[in-house]
Coordinates of C-alpha atoms in Angstrom, one line a residue:
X1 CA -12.5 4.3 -1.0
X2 CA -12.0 0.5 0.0
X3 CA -13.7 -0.2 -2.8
X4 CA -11.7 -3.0 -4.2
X5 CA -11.3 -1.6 -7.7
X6 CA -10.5 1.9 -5.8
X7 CA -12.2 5.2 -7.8
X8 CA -11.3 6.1 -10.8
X9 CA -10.2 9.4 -11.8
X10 CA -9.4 9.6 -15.6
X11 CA -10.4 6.9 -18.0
X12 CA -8.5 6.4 -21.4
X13 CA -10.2 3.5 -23.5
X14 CA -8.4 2.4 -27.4
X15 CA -10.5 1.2 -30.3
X16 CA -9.8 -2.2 -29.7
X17 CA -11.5 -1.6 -26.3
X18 CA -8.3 -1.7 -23.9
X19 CA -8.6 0.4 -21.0
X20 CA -6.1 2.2 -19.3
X21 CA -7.5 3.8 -16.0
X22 CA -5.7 5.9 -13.3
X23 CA -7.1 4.7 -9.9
X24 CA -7.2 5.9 -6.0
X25 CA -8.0 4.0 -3.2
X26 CA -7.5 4.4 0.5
X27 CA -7.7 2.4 3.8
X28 CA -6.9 3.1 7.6
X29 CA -4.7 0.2 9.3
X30 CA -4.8 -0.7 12.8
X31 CA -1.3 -1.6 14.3
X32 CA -1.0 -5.0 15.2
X33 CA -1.3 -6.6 19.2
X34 CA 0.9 -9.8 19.2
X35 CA 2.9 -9.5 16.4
X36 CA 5.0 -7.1 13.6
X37 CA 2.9 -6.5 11.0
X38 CA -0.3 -5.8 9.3
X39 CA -2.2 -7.2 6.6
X40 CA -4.4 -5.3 4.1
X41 CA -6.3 -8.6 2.6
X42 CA -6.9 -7.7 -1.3
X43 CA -6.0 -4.3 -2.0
X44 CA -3.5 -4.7 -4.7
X45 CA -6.5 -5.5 -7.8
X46 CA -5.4 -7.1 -10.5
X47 CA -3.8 -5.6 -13.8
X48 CA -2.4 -3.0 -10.7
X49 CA 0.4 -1.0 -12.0
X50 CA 1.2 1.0 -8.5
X51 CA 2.6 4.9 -9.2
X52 CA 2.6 6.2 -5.5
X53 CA 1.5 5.2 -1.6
X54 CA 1.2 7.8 1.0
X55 CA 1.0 6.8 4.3
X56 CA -0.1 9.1 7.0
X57 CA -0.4 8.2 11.3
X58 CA -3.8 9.6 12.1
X59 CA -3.3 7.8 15.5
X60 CA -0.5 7.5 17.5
X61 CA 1.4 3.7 16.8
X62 CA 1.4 2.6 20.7
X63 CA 4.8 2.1 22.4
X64 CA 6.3 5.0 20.2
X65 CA 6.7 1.6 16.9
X66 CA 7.2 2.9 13.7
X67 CA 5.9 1.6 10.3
X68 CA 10.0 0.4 9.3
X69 CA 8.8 -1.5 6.2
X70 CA 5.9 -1.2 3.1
X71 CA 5.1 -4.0 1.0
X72 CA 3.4 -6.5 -0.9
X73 CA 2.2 -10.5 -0.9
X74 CA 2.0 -11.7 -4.1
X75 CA 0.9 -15.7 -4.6
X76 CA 1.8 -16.0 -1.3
X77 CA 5.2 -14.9 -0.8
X78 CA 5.6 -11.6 1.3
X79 CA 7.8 -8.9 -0.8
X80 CA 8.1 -6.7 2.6
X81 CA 10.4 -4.2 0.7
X82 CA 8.2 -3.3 -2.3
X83 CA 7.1 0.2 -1.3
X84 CA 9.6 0.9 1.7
X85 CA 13.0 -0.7 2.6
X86 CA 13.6 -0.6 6.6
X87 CA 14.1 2.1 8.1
X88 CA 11.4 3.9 7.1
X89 CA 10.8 5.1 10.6
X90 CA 7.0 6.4 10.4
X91 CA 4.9 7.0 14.0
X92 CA 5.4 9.0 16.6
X93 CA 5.7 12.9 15.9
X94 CA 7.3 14.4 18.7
X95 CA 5.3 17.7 18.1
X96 CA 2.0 16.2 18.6
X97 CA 0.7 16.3 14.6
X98 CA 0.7 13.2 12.3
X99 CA 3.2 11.7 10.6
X100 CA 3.2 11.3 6.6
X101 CA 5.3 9.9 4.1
X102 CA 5.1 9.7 0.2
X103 CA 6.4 6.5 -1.6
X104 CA 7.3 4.8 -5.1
X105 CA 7.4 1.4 -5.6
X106 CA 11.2 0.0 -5.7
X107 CA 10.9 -1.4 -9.1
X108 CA 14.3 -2.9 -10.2
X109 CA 15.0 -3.8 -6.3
X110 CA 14.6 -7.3 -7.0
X111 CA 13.6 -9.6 -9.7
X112 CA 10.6 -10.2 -7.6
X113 CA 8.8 -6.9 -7.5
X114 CA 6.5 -7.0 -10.5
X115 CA 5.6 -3.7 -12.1
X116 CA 2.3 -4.9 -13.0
X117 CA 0.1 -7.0 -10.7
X118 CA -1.5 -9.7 -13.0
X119 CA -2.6 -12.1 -10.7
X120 CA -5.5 -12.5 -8.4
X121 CA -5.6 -9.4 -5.9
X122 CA -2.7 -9.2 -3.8
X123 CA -2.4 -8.4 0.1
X124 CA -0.5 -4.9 1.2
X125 CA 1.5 -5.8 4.2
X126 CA 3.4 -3.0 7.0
X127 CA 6.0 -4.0 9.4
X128 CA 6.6 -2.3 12.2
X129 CA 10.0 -2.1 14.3
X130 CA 8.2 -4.2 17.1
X131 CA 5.1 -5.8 18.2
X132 CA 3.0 -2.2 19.2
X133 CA 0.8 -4.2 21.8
X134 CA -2.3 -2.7 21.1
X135 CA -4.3 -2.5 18.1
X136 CA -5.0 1.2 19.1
X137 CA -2.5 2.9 16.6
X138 CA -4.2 3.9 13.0
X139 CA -1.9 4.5 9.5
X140 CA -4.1 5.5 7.0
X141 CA -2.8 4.3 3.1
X142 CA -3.6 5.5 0.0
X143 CA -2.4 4.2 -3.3
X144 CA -2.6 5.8 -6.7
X145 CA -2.4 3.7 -9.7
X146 CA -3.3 2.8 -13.1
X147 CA -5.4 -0.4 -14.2
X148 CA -5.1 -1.8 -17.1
X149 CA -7.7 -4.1 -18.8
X150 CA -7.6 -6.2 -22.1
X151 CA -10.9 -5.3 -24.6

């Protein structure tokens, strides 16, 4: 789902009406022409609190570029490391299938990755290991998480 609130699987709700909710959502990603990343406008909500991303090339990155980085914008500032340090190294398969990788967010990397997302939504950002040329290539994303809301 690109819903922006993503599906939610299993709902857990206290007296005082807070909510805890585990949450999936998924989107595909063109590669980028002109440039070394791509931008997935929104798809951290807020009260986010990310447990896994899986990434998986449905179509070949052009140019043989990998996905080298996974990460977040947060008010703004680009935290390109959050999910994925470089070198990730996702894209071509030389045996013809797809590609597919399972992540954690690198909480405790920096002072700057937040463990929950309390701001406005918040932008998923990859970088690839060059400009791919052609907006041909397709990384779907999915993200697991719980959202937590205040009664």
């Amino acid at each position: 789902s690109t819903d922006a609130a993503g599906v939610g699987l299993v709902r857990t709700q206290a007296d005082t009406g807070d909510e805890l909710v585990l949450r999936v959502k998924s989107v595909t990603v063109s590669s980028p022409s002109g440039g070394t990343f791509a931008d997935v406008d929104d798809f951290i909500p807020q009260g986010c609190i990310p447990i896994s991303l899986t990434l998986k090339v449905t179509t070949q990155i052009p140019n043989s570029r990998t996905v080298d980085q996974v990460g977040v914008i947060v008010g703004g500032a680009a935290e390109p490391a959050y999910f994925a340090a470089t070198g990730l190294g996702l894209g071509p398969n030389t045996s013809g299938g797809s590609e597919s990788k399972l992540l954690a967010p690198r909480i405790g990397a920096s002072t700057n990755f937040p463990t929950i997302f309390t701001g406005d939504n918040n932008d998923l950002r990859l970088t690839f290991s060059a400009d791919p040329g052609a907006t041909t290539g397709r990384v779907r994303v999915t993200m697991f998480y719980y959202q937590a809301t205040v009664g």
